[in-house]
């Protein structure tokens, strides 16, 4: 990948002046955006907001299930998502032999530490409401690998997933034979997604990075809108030990002349992003300045918002998700879609407010403060780092008001486990520590030792099997009686939440 061209509008020898200028005038320049023309170039499979499944189950047809398991097994034989070689060489080679499918449609690229998937789902819902055909690529999945590749708001069906893999398999093997390392699990999935989107075809792709930005496999697209959700400490062994260091890597998705939508960030991370925007002559929209959350109030089943976008205010927006963090994700998603359509630049005024309301009211985000059982209430949330845990703790306190909350926690062994537990300590009366079924899971006894440091021995129970942990937590919650208002929160890992969702019958 060639180095980005410094802006012709700024003196490259005077970065301080350039930085000051972007802070003062970032949003005054007209972005050079490719806006989808009126009238679709595709046939619609549906109109309006997406109505697909939140998380699919296994295929009912035994033959289809067998074919999907074969593909899953072949993918599992490759480097996993935690084994990385920081380069886009292999994925670029795959795109080359596939005919550059990722250039067949415009895209929005999303990086950050927390909130990426929820934001992607909101962006997708907004595009669907405005009758654009969408492709969405997110990771990891909650229940089924097919969730990672969505068309028109629904995960592609298992047959299509298998077909997408078999279609590119000969090209994957060709690239494998020419590279020092075979394509990884994530690289092959990325190739499948980009090819499936071109084949559909989609009007716009909404793409979430797997990790970082610059060398992430998704970063072979030239997105006209780059979204950066809040940056916090995670994957510090690969991305850096401070928000600023992590931001350097994540800023790699910002392309020349793009629009950058920045969620609220630590100051040092924001500075990195703004300086990168100067270098590539990108336009910046910052939460709290050019857009943001004007007001929010808890409502039955979610929250009611007033959002300020690039084109004006959008009031009386119902979002069926809990927590202040989801309101901020909504503001970011709205700004990203406005930027894509040229609002604030080529197009004056806001988007149609009724369409925006319809879109947000349809949003689903499995495993994000999701209620999957009542009496007692069991909530699932995929928080897996301290920043995410703090947002979850605030959200569940605000929305539910449990008299007593029992935690079920299973984590991966490469996370800041103590920091995560400390974020939950004020809201958990007791915690049941467990482990999920993957090799990355931290051993339940090792997790218990850390939990005892945080909670004290009397508040920690160990159940290595997740089904036993769920039963133990529900029993503890039921001790207060049917009407006492106790609840259970399952958290610590997307994988733990996905397995719990299956055990509890979530759909």
Tab-separated table of C-alpha atoms in Angstrom:
chain	number	residue	atom	x	y	z
A	1	UNK	CA	0.000	0.000	0.000
A	2	UNK	CA	1.405	3.369	-0.977
A	3	UNK	CA	1.827	6.126	1.546
A	4	UNK	CA	-1.063	8.600	1.641
A	5	UNK	CA	-0.472	11.905	-0.118
A	6	UNK	CA	-0.130	14.844	2.294
A	7	UNK	CA	-2.769	17.479	1.847
A	8	UNK	CA	-2.053	20.102	-0.795
A	9	UNK	CA	-3.914	22.565	1.401
A	10	UNK	CA	-1.472	22.493	4.298
A	11	UNK	CA	2.215	23.071	4.667
A	12	UNK	CA	3.620	19.614	5.425
A	13	UNK	CA	6.603	21.233	7.123
A	14	UNK	CA	4.358	22.942	9.672
A	15	UNK	CA	2.293	20.170	11.319
A	16	UNK	CA	1.342	22.308	14.320
A	17	UNK	CA	-0.385	24.872	12.108
A	18	UNK	CA	-2.105	22.085	10.212
A	19	UNK	CA	-3.293	20.528	13.437
A	20	UNK	CA	-4.666	23.845	14.679
A	21	UNK	CA	-6.464	24.338	11.393
A	22	UNK	CA	-8.195	20.953	11.509
A	23	UNK	CA	-9.335	21.565	15.065
A	24	UNK	CA	-10.896	24.917	14.075
A	25	UNK	CA	-12.096	24.215	10.564
A	26	UNK	CA	-12.385	20.459	10.060
A	27	UNK	CA	-16.008	20.513	9.091
A	28	UNK	CA	-15.946	23.630	6.894
A	29	UNK	CA	-14.552	21.831	3.855
A	30	UNK	CA	-16.790	20.040	1.360
A	31	UNK	CA	-16.044	16.300	1.420
A	32	UNK	CA	-15.509	14.590	-1.906
A	33	UNK	CA	-18.037	11.786	-1.462
A	34	UNK	CA	-19.493	9.327	-3.927
A	35	UNK	CA	-23.223	9.550	-3.247
A	36	UNK	CA	-25.546	6.846	-4.456
A	37	UNK	CA	-27.747	8.153	-7.266
A	38	UNK	CA	-31.516	8.316	-6.890
A	39	UNK	CA	-33.043	5.044	-7.994
A	40	UNK	CA	-31.494	1.682	-7.311
A	41	UNK	CA	-29.275	-0.309	-9.621
A	42	UNK	CA	-30.408	-3.538	-7.941
A	43	UNK	CA	-33.589	-5.459	-7.415
A	44	UNK	CA	-34.708	-5.305	-3.798
A	45	UNK	CA	-35.328	-8.401	-1.804
A	46	UNK	CA	-37.207	-6.194	0.658
A	47	UNK	CA	-37.776	-2.538	1.395
A	48	UNK	CA	-37.673	-0.670	4.655
A	49	UNK	CA	-35.506	-1.485	7.657
A	50	UNK	CA	-33.952	-4.945	7.955
A	51	UNK	CA	-36.212	-7.608	9.421
A	52	UNK	CA	-33.802	-10.522	9.621
A	53	UNK	CA	-33.007	-12.911	12.432
A	54	UNK	CA	-30.863	-11.522	15.217
A	55	UNK	CA	-28.781	-14.694	15.483
A	56	UNK	CA	-29.458	-17.857	13.463
A	57	UNK	CA	-29.505	-21.383	14.827
A	58	UNK	CA	-27.987	-24.454	13.152
A	59	UNK	CA	-29.541	-25.458	9.808
A	60	UNK	CA	-32.561	-27.737	10.152
A	61	UNK	CA	-31.633	-29.692	7.017
A	62	UNK	CA	-29.057	-32.372	7.983
A	63	UNK	CA	-27.309	-32.165	4.590
A	64	UNK	CA	-26.961	-28.398	4.791
A	65	UNK	CA	-25.733	-28.654	8.373
A	66	UNK	CA	-23.154	-31.232	7.286
A	67	UNK	CA	-21.922	-28.997	4.466
A	68	UNK	CA	-21.675	-26.000	6.813
A	69	UNK	CA	-19.750	-28.042	9.396
A	70	UNK	CA	-17.294	-29.134	6.695
A	71	UNK	CA	-16.635	-25.510	5.772
A	72	UNK	CA	-16.313	-24.519	9.436
A	73	UNK	CA	-13.803	-27.335	9.949
A	74	UNK	CA	-11.743	-26.284	6.929
A	75	UNK	CA	-11.710	-22.667	8.123
A	76	UNK	CA	-10.754	-23.789	11.639
A	77	UNK	CA	-7.658	-25.473	10.201
A	78	UNK	CA	-6.257	-22.058	9.331
A	79	UNK	CA	-4.673	-19.468	11.608
A	80	UNK	CA	-7.211	-18.364	14.164
A	81	UNK	CA	-8.255	-14.776	14.747
A	82	UNK	CA	-5.740	-14.322	17.557
A	83	UNK	CA	-2.726	-15.406	15.479
A	84	UNK	CA	-1.792	-12.519	13.239
A	85	UNK	CA	0.946	-11.503	10.825
A	86	UNK	CA	0.561	-7.724	10.480
A	87	UNK	CA	0.217	-7.364	6.732
A	88	UNK	CA	-2.467	-6.966	4.065
A	89	UNK	CA	-0.271	-8.718	1.473
A	90	UNK	CA	-2.209	-11.993	1.429
A	91	UNK	CA	-5.699	-10.468	1.398
A	92	UNK	CA	-4.603	-8.023	-1.317
A	93	UNK	CA	-3.355	-10.962	-3.391
A	94	UNK	CA	-6.702	-12.714	-2.928
A	95	UNK	CA	-8.617	-9.592	-3.963
A	96	UNK	CA	-6.398	-9.351	-7.058
A	97	UNK	CA	-7.151	-12.871	-8.293
A	98	UNK	CA	-10.855	-12.394	-7.487
A	99	UNK	CA	-10.982	-9.255	-9.643
A	100	UNK	CA	-11.108	-6.671	-6.818
A	101	UNK	CA	-14.716	-7.324	-5.713
A	102	UNK	CA	-14.377	-4.856	-2.825
A	103	UNK	CA	-14.275	-1.998	-5.347
A	104	UNK	CA	-17.683	-2.852	-6.819
A	105	UNK	CA	-19.579	-0.845	-4.178
A	106	UNK	CA	-19.030	2.107	-1.819
A	107	UNK	CA	-18.381	1.313	1.818
A	108	UNK	CA	-18.316	2.533	5.395
A	109	UNK	CA	-15.403	1.238	7.488
A	110	UNK	CA	-15.688	0.991	11.282
A	111	UNK	CA	-12.885	0.701	13.822
A	112	UNK	CA	-12.582	1.419	17.549
A	113	UNK	CA	-12.482	-0.679	20.713
A	114	UNK	CA	-16.106	-0.951	21.839
A	115	UNK	CA	-19.429	-0.509	20.083
A	116	UNK	CA	-18.370	-1.439	16.544
A	117	UNK	CA	-20.946	-4.164	15.911
A	118	UNK	CA	-23.885	-2.277	17.412
A	119	UNK	CA	-22.925	0.799	15.392
A	120	UNK	CA	-22.654	-1.297	12.229
A	121	UNK	CA	-26.123	-2.728	12.810
A	122	UNK	CA	-27.562	0.771	13.261
A	123	UNK	CA	-25.897	2.021	10.076
A	124	UNK	CA	-27.254	-0.997	8.242
A	125	UNK	CA	-30.769	-0.339	9.552
A	126	UNK	CA	-30.624	3.279	8.423
A	127	UNK	CA	-29.524	2.356	4.910
A	128	UNK	CA	-32.240	-0.293	4.713
A	129	UNK	CA	-34.873	2.231	5.732
A	130	UNK	CA	-33.709	4.468	2.870
A	131	UNK	CA	-34.122	1.530	0.445
A	132	UNK	CA	-30.467	0.764	-0.126
A	133	UNK	CA	-29.329	-2.813	-0.356
A	134	UNK	CA	-26.671	-3.458	2.286
A	135	UNK	CA	-23.901	-5.900	2.998
A	136	UNK	CA	-22.597	-6.007	6.573
A	137	UNK	CA	-19.417	-7.738	7.739
A	138	UNK	CA	-18.881	-7.974	11.506
A	139	UNK	CA	-17.012	-10.153	13.991
A	140	UNK	CA	-16.972	-12.191	16.085
A	141	UNK	CA	-20.271	-14.025	15.835
A	142	UNK	CA	-22.595	-14.734	18.755
A	143	UNK	CA	-24.124	-18.076	17.757
A	144	UNK	CA	-23.434	-18.910	14.100
A	145	UNK	CA	-20.528	-18.112	11.810
A	146	UNK	CA	-23.049	-17.059	9.158
A	147	UNK	CA	-23.866	-13.940	11.244
A	148	UNK	CA	-20.599	-12.382	10.120
A	149	UNK	CA	-21.825	-11.845	6.553
A	150	UNK	CA	-25.239	-10.209	6.238
A	151	UNK	CA	-27.294	-9.074	3.252
A	152	UNK	CA	-30.281	-6.764	3.682
A	153	UNK	CA	-30.015	-6.986	7.461
A	154	UNK	CA	-30.104	-10.788	7.723
A	155	UNK	CA	-27.232	-13.261	8.021
A	156	UNK	CA	-26.724	-15.080	4.735
A	157	UNK	CA	-28.337	-18.494	4.832
A	158	UNK	CA	-26.102	-21.532	5.403
A	159	UNK	CA	-26.407	-22.693	1.794
A	160	UNK	CA	-25.207	-19.335	0.547
A	161	UNK	CA	-22.376	-19.285	3.086
A	162	UNK	CA	-21.156	-22.664	1.862
A	163	UNK	CA	-21.505	-21.524	-1.750
A	164	UNK	CA	-19.531	-18.342	-1.039
A	165	UNK	CA	-16.705	-20.398	0.430
A	166	UNK	CA	-16.638	-22.973	-2.374
A	167	UNK	CA	-16.714	-20.201	-5.001
A	168	UNK	CA	-13.494	-18.599	-3.753
A	169	UNK	CA	-11.792	-21.768	-2.514
A	170	UNK	CA	-9.704	-22.380	-5.699
A	171	UNK	CA	-8.449	-18.783	-5.557
A	172	UNK	CA	-7.661	-19.116	-1.860
A	173	UNK	CA	-5.595	-22.216	-2.580
A	174	UNK	CA	-3.832	-20.380	-5.425
A	175	UNK	CA	-2.832	-17.543	-3.086
A	176	UNK	CA	-1.869	-20.010	-0.343
A	177	UNK	CA	0.632	-21.598	-2.709
A	178	UNK	CA	2.292	-18.268	-3.518
A	179	UNK	CA	2.648	-16.838	-0.001
A	180	UNK	CA	4.980	-17.727	2.907
A	181	UNK	CA	1.884	-18.195	5.099
A	182	UNK	CA	-1.554	-19.467	4.157
A	183	UNK	CA	-4.492	-17.091	4.342
A	184	UNK	CA	-5.900	-16.955	7.868
A	185	UNK	CA	-9.425	-17.793	9.020
A	186	UNK	CA	-10.311	-14.098	9.130
A	187	UNK	CA	-8.722	-13.319	5.769
A	188	UNK	CA	-10.721	-16.051	4.026
A	189	UNK	CA	-13.956	-14.849	5.660
A	190	UNK	CA	-13.168	-11.300	4.567
A	191	UNK	CA	-12.650	-12.488	1.004
A	192	UNK	CA	-15.953	-14.380	1.153
A	193	UNK	CA	-17.792	-11.286	2.400
A	194	UNK	CA	-16.380	-8.943	-0.231
A	195	UNK	CA	-17.127	-11.436	-3.009
A	196	UNK	CA	-20.649	-12.100	-1.709
A	197	UNK	CA	-21.389	-8.370	-1.572
A	198	UNK	CA	-20.252	-7.913	-5.185
A	199	UNK	CA	-22.281	-10.920	-6.287
A	200	UNK	CA	-25.484	-9.760	-4.581
A	201	UNK	CA	-24.890	-6.899	-5.593
A	202	UNK	CA	-25.139	-4.433	-2.704
A	203	UNK	CA	-25.492	-0.666	-2.835
A	204	UNK	CA	-23.213	-0.143	0.160
A	205	UNK	CA	-21.066	-2.304	2.439
A	206	UNK	CA	-20.787	-1.712	6.189
A	207	UNK	CA	-17.490	-3.243	7.292
A	208	UNK	CA	-16.164	-3.706	10.829
A	209	UNK	CA	-12.437	-4.245	11.301
A	210	UNK	CA	-11.338	-7.424	13.004
A	211	UNK	CA	-8.517	-5.821	14.988
A	212	UNK	CA	-6.728	-2.499	14.674
A	213	UNK	CA	-6.922	-0.896	11.259
A	214	UNK	CA	-3.816	-0.415	9.101
A	215	UNK	CA	-2.991	-4.080	8.652
A	216	UNK	CA	-6.442	-5.517	9.323
A	217	UNK	CA	-7.630	-7.785	6.509
A	218	UNK	CA	-10.646	-5.564	5.901
A	219	UNK	CA	-8.397	-2.621	5.021
A	220	UNK	CA	-8.280	-3.299	1.306
A	221	UNK	CA	-11.362	-1.117	0.832
A	222	UNK	CA	-11.227	2.625	0.207
A	223	UNK	CA	-14.157	3.676	2.360
A	224	UNK	CA	-15.513	7.160	1.815
A	225	UNK	CA	-16.668	7.225	5.456
A	226	UNK	CA	-14.408	6.016	8.270
A	227	UNK	CA	-16.043	5.562	11.677
A	228	UNK	CA	-14.036	5.423	14.911
A	229	UNK	CA	-15.989	4.233	17.952
A	230	UNK	CA	-14.539	4.859	21.440
A	231	UNK	CA	-10.931	3.717	21.817
A	232	UNK	CA	-9.871	2.024	25.044
A	233	UNK	CA	-7.215	-0.456	26.137
A	234	UNK	CA	-7.670	-3.891	24.563
A	235	UNK	CA	-5.336	-6.192	22.606
A	236	UNK	CA	-2.496	-4.159	24.114
A	237	UNK	CA	0.068	-6.811	23.195
A	238	UNK	CA	-0.635	-6.155	19.516
A	239	UNK	CA	-1.958	-2.601	19.264
A	240	UNK	CA	-0.165	-0.619	21.984
A	241	UNK	CA	-0.354	0.152	25.675
A	242	UNK	CA	-1.958	3.618	25.521
A	243	UNK	CA	-5.019	5.001	23.686
A	244	UNK	CA	-2.689	7.106	21.522
A	245	UNK	CA	-0.620	4.091	20.451
A	246	UNK	CA	-3.775	2.131	19.669
A	247	UNK	CA	-5.179	5.099	17.740
A	248	UNK	CA	-2.127	5.143	15.435
A	249	UNK	CA	-3.006	1.664	14.221
A	250	UNK	CA	-6.751	2.314	14.002
A	251	UNK	CA	-6.209	5.556	12.070
A	252	UNK	CA	-5.017	3.408	9.176
A	253	UNK	CA	-8.579	3.085	7.884
A	254	UNK	CA	-8.762	6.851	7.199
A	255	UNK	CA	-8.291	7.297	3.461
A	256	UNK	CA	-7.577	10.427	1.383
A	257	UNK	CA	-10.562	12.762	1.016
A	258	UNK	CA	-12.793	10.572	3.207
A	259	UNK	CA	-15.050	11.760	5.999
A	260	UNK	CA	-14.052	10.641	9.507
A	261	UNK	CA	-16.797	10.242	12.101
A	262	UNK	CA	-15.200	10.350	15.551
A	263	UNK	CA	-17.027	9.162	18.642
A	264	UNK	CA	-15.958	10.711	21.939
A	265	UNK	CA	-12.314	9.741	22.463
A	266	UNK	CA	-9.527	10.095	25.022
A	267	UNK	CA	-7.697	13.331	24.234
A	268	UNK	CA	-4.478	11.637	23.111
A	269	UNK	CA	-6.378	9.273	20.788
A	270	UNK	CA	-8.376	12.159	19.318
A	271	UNK	CA	-5.174	14.071	18.565
A	272	UNK	CA	-3.780	11.110	16.642
A	273	UNK	CA	-6.966	10.827	14.594
A	274	UNK	CA	-7.112	14.538	13.821
A	275	UNK	CA	-3.473	14.651	12.727
A	276	UNK	CA	-4.061	11.662	10.456
A	277	UNK	CA	-7.061	13.460	8.947
A	278	UNK	CA	-4.836	16.470	8.179
A	279	UNK	CA	-2.257	14.267	6.466
A	280	UNK	CA	-4.781	12.731	4.059
A	281	UNK	CA	-7.044	15.782	3.678
A	282	UNK	CA	-10.017	14.051	5.286
A	283	UNK	CA	-13.005	15.902	6.706
A	284	UNK	CA	-13.775	15.291	10.390
A	285	UNK	CA	-17.058	15.206	12.291
A	286	UNK	CA	-16.608	14.985	16.074
A	287	UNK	CA	-19.154	13.794	18.606
A	288	UNK	CA	-19.960	16.618	20.994
A	289	UNK	CA	-19.126	19.256	18.392
A	290	UNK	CA	-20.542	18.574	14.923
A	291	UNK	CA	-23.005	15.911	16.127
A	292	UNK	CA	-24.094	14.180	19.321
A	293	UNK	CA	-26.805	13.136	21.765
A	294	UNK	CA	-28.981	16.095	22.752
A	295	UNK	CA	-31.126	14.212	25.252
A	296	UNK	CA	-32.097	10.721	26.262
A	297	UNK	CA	-34.570	9.128	28.652
A	298	UNK	CA	-35.258	5.555	29.641
A	299	UNK	CA	-38.339	4.111	27.936
A	300	UNK	CA	-40.083	0.747	28.077
A	301	UNK	CA	-37.904	-1.646	26.094
A	302	UNK	CA	-35.122	0.826	25.449
A	303	UNK	CA	-34.679	4.597	25.391
A	304	UNK	CA	-36.014	7.693	23.655
A	305	UNK	CA	-33.475	10.052	22.102
A	306	UNK	CA	-33.008	13.422	20.528
A	307	UNK	CA	-29.965	13.311	18.263
A	308	UNK	CA	-28.123	16.161	16.603
A	309	UNK	CA	-26.752	15.264	13.209
A	310	UNK	CA	-24.860	17.161	10.546
A	311	UNK	CA	-28.151	18.357	9.068
A	312	UNK	CA	-30.090	19.252	12.213
A	313	UNK	CA	-31.957	17.609	15.091
A	314	UNK	CA	-33.877	14.346	15.053
A	315	UNK	CA	-36.298	14.149	17.960
A	316	UNK	CA	-38.503	11.389	19.391
A	317	UNK	CA	-36.198	8.582	18.205
A	318	UNK	CA	-36.933	5.277	19.958
A	319	UNK	CA	-33.968	2.912	20.273
A	320	UNK	CA	-34.808	-0.589	21.589
A	321	UNK	CA	-31.393	-0.972	23.234
A	322	UNK	CA	-30.275	-0.101	26.760
A	323	UNK	CA	-27.483	2.118	28.042
A	324	UNK	CA	-26.006	5.544	27.375
A	325	UNK	CA	-23.314	3.917	25.259
A	326	UNK	CA	-25.942	2.737	22.771
A	327	UNK	CA	-27.329	6.281	22.505
A	328	UNK	CA	-23.835	7.485	21.594
A	329	UNK	CA	-23.501	4.628	19.095
A	330	UNK	CA	-26.766	5.813	17.540
A	331	UNK	CA	-25.434	9.354	17.153
A	332	UNK	CA	-22.283	8.027	15.476
A	333	UNK	CA	-24.294	5.781	13.144
A	334	UNK	CA	-26.605	8.625	12.137
A	335	UNK	CA	-23.682	10.953	11.401
A	336	UNK	CA	-21.976	8.260	9.309
A	337	UNK	CA	-25.065	7.793	7.136
A	338	UNK	CA	-25.542	11.551	6.830
A	339	UNK	CA	-21.919	11.897	5.696
A	340	UNK	CA	-22.401	9.116	3.164
A	341	UNK	CA	-25.386	10.946	1.662
A	342	UNK	CA	-23.519	14.270	1.676
A	343	UNK	CA	-25.600	15.940	4.393
A	344	UNK	CA	-23.856	19.120	5.512
A	345	UNK	CA	-21.970	19.368	2.241
A	346	UNK	CA	-23.716	18.619	-1.066
A	347	UNK	CA	-27.116	18.134	0.551
A	348	UNK	CA	-28.711	20.750	2.831
A	349	UNK	CA	-30.990	19.830	5.723
A	350	UNK	CA	-31.475	16.593	7.645
A	351	UNK	CA	-32.515	13.172	6.433
A	352	UNK	CA	-36.220	12.344	6.584
A	353	UNK	CA	-36.889	12.102	10.316
A	354	UNK	CA	-39.700	9.551	10.047
A	355	UNK	CA	-37.441	7.213	8.094
A	356	UNK	CA	-34.695	7.660	10.684
A	357	UNK	CA	-37.159	6.857	13.487
A	358	UNK	CA	-38.363	3.762	11.640
A	359	UNK	CA	-34.799	2.554	11.194
A	360	UNK	CA	-33.681	2.972	14.798
A	361	UNK	CA	-36.866	1.349	16.116
A	362	UNK	CA	-35.950	-1.799	14.142
A	363	UNK	CA	-32.399	-2.234	15.462
A	364	UNK	CA	-31.383	-5.545	17.010
A	365	UNK	CA	-28.048	-6.205	18.706
A	366	UNK	CA	-27.853	-9.746	20.125
A	367	UNK	CA	-25.789	-10.179	23.246
A	368	UNK	CA	-25.754	-6.478	24.112
A	369	UNK	CA	-27.801	-6.015	27.300
A	370	UNK	CA	-30.206	-8.529	25.791
A	371	UNK	CA	-32.969	-10.041	27.948
A	372	UNK	CA	-33.350	-13.764	27.214
A	373	UNK	CA	-35.389	-14.955	30.203
A	374	UNK	CA	-37.732	-13.630	32.872
A	375	UNK	CA	-38.535	-14.769	36.441
A	376	UNK	CA	-35.730	-14.216	37.187
A	377	UNK	CA	-34.572	-11.858	34.457
A	378	UNK	CA	-31.425	-13.060	32.696
A	379	UNK	CA	-29.489	-10.485	30.685
A	380	UNK	CA	-26.614	-11.181	28.286
A	381	UNK	CA	-23.861	-8.705	27.490
A	382	UNK	CA	-20.641	-9.311	25.576
A	383	UNK	CA	-18.471	-6.825	27.499
A	384	UNK	CA	-14.919	-8.191	27.497
A	385	UNK	CA	-12.714	-5.288	28.619
A	386	UNK	CA	-12.897	-2.770	31.475
A	387	UNK	CA	-14.308	0.089	29.385
A	388	UNK	CA	-17.047	-2.125	27.998
A	389	UNK	CA	-17.785	-3.501	31.454
A	390	UNK	CA	-18.196	-0.018	32.911
A	391	UNK	CA	-20.658	0.896	30.146
A	392	UNK	CA	-22.580	-2.317	30.763
A	393	UNK	CA	-22.670	-1.770	34.516
A	394	UNK	CA	-24.040	1.748	34.046
A	395	UNK	CA	-26.571	0.558	31.482
A	396	UNK	CA	-27.970	-2.307	33.510
A	397	UNK	CA	-28.189	-0.144	36.647
A	398	UNK	CA	-30.097	2.548	34.774
A	399	UNK	CA	-32.453	0.312	32.810
A	400	UNK	CA	-33.286	-2.508	35.207
A	401	UNK	CA	-32.840	-1.434	38.818
A	402	UNK	CA	-32.379	-4.982	40.130
A	403	UNK	CA	-32.617	-5.380	43.891
A	404	UNK	CA	-29.873	-8.011	43.669
A	405	UNK	CA	-27.765	-8.932	40.666
A	406	UNK	CA	-25.841	-12.177	40.217
A	407	UNK	CA	-23.004	-12.247	37.700
A	408	UNK	CA	-21.973	-15.161	35.522
A	409	UNK	CA	-18.513	-14.418	34.126
A	410	UNK	CA	-16.401	-16.369	31.650
A	411	UNK	CA	-13.463	-14.618	29.978
A	412	UNK	CA	-10.654	-15.161	27.512
A	413	UNK	CA	-7.207	-15.481	29.046
A	414	UNK	CA	-5.674	-12.594	27.082
A	415	UNK	CA	-7.887	-9.890	28.626
A	416	UNK	CA	-7.572	-7.449	31.522
A	417	UNK	CA	-9.615	-9.733	33.740
A	418	UNK	CA	-9.074	-7.902	37.007
A	419	UNK	CA	-10.068	-4.583	35.440
A	420	UNK	CA	-13.237	-6.138	34.043
A	421	UNK	CA	-14.184	-7.684	37.389
A	422	UNK	CA	-13.500	-4.428	39.226
A	423	UNK	CA	-15.930	-2.655	36.897
A	424	UNK	CA	-18.668	-5.131	37.840
A	425	UNK	CA	-17.882	-5.389	41.559
A	426	UNK	CA	-20.188	-2.531	42.666
A	427	UNK	CA	-23.239	-4.074	40.981
A	428	UNK	CA	-22.776	-7.824	41.583
A	429	UNK	CA	-24.023	-9.177	44.905
A	430	UNK	CA	-22.340	-12.477	44.017
A	431	UNK	CA	-20.461	-13.802	41.009
A	432	UNK	CA	-20.378	-17.296	39.522
A	433	UNK	CA	-17.164	-17.758	37.552
A	434	UNK	CA	-17.071	-20.245	34.712
A	435	UNK	CA	-15.462	-20.867	31.332
A	436	UNK	CA	-16.669	-21.297	27.763
A	437	UNK	CA	-15.768	-24.204	25.508
A	438	UNK	CA	-12.946	-22.619	23.487
A	439	UNK	CA	-9.199	-23.101	24.013
A	440	UNK	CA	-8.848	-19.334	24.636
A	441	UNK	CA	-11.084	-19.491	27.708
A	442	UNK	CA	-9.440	-18.717	31.042
A	443	UNK	CA	-9.596	-21.677	33.401
A	444	UNK	CA	-12.444	-21.243	35.881
A	445	UNK	CA	-10.196	-21.819	38.892
A	446	UNK	CA	-7.670	-19.241	37.656
A	447	UNK	CA	-10.507	-16.777	37.108
A	448	UNK	CA	-11.841	-17.547	40.592
A	449	UNK	CA	-8.504	-16.655	42.158
A	450	UNK	CA	-8.684	-13.180	40.586
A	451	UNK	CA	-12.369	-12.845	41.459
A	452	UNK	CA	-11.659	-13.576	45.126
A	453	UNK	CA	-9.167	-10.679	45.160
A	454	UNK	CA	-11.882	-8.359	43.883
A	455	UNK	CA	-15.074	-9.666	45.512
A	456	UNK	CA	-13.881	-11.600	48.549
A	457	UNK	CA	-14.190	-15.347	48.929
A	458	UNK	CA	-17.754	-15.320	50.277
A	459	UNK	CA	-19.121	-13.681	47.097
A	460	UNK	CA	-17.468	-16.036	44.577
A	461	UNK	CA	-18.762	-19.393	43.395
A	462	UNK	CA	-16.941	-21.609	40.869
A	463	UNK	CA	-18.787	-23.685	38.244
A	464	UNK	CA	-16.473	-24.782	35.402
A	465	UNK	CA	-19.384	-25.846	33.179
A	466	UNK	CA	-21.409	-22.953	31.783
A	467	UNK	CA	-24.731	-24.766	32.097
A	468	UNK	CA	-24.027	-25.407	35.775
A	469	UNK	CA	-23.003	-21.780	36.245
A	470	UNK	CA	-26.272	-20.541	34.734
A	471	UNK	CA	-28.288	-22.862	36.939
A	472	UNK	CA	-26.357	-21.789	40.040
A	473	UNK	CA	-26.845	-18.087	39.274
A	474	UNK	CA	-30.570	-18.489	38.589
A	475	UNK	CA	-30.928	-20.387	41.858
A	476	UNK	CA	-29.146	-17.600	43.747
A	477	UNK	CA	-31.427	-15.019	42.139
A	478	UNK	CA	-34.534	-17.036	42.955
A	479	UNK	CA	-33.596	-17.124	46.641
A	480	UNK	CA	-35.108	-13.644	46.980
A	481	UNK	CA	-38.470	-14.879	45.762
A	482	UNK	CA	-40.449	-14.429	42.576
A	483	UNK	CA	-41.285	-10.756	43.092
A	484	UNK	CA	-38.093	-9.546	44.755
A	485	UNK	CA	-36.492	-8.128	41.603
A	486	UNK	CA	-33.264	-10.124	41.458
A	487	UNK	CA	-31.539	-10.744	38.131
A	488	UNK	CA	-28.629	-12.466	36.412
A	489	UNK	CA	-26.060	-10.896	34.066
A	490	UNK	CA	-23.975	-13.220	31.860
A	491	UNK	CA	-20.871	-11.471	30.551
A	492	UNK	CA	-17.088	-11.473	29.997
A	493	UNK	CA	-16.837	-12.722	26.412
A	494	UNK	CA	-18.790	-12.825	23.168
A	495	UNK	CA	-18.232	-16.586	23.145
A	496	UNK	CA	-19.556	-17.042	26.676
A	497	UNK	CA	-22.615	-14.975	25.804
A	498	UNK	CA	-23.206	-16.902	22.583
A	499	UNK	CA	-23.051	-20.258	24.349
A	500	UNK	CA	-25.322	-19.009	27.127
A	501	UNK	CA	-27.752	-17.706	24.492
A	502	UNK	CA	-27.985	-21.179	22.979
A	503	UNK	CA	-28.446	-22.822	26.375
A	504	UNK	CA	-31.191	-20.354	27.297
A	505	UNK	CA	-32.973	-20.602	23.969
A	506	UNK	CA	-32.257	-17.077	22.711
A	507	UNK	CA	-33.370	-16.264	19.157
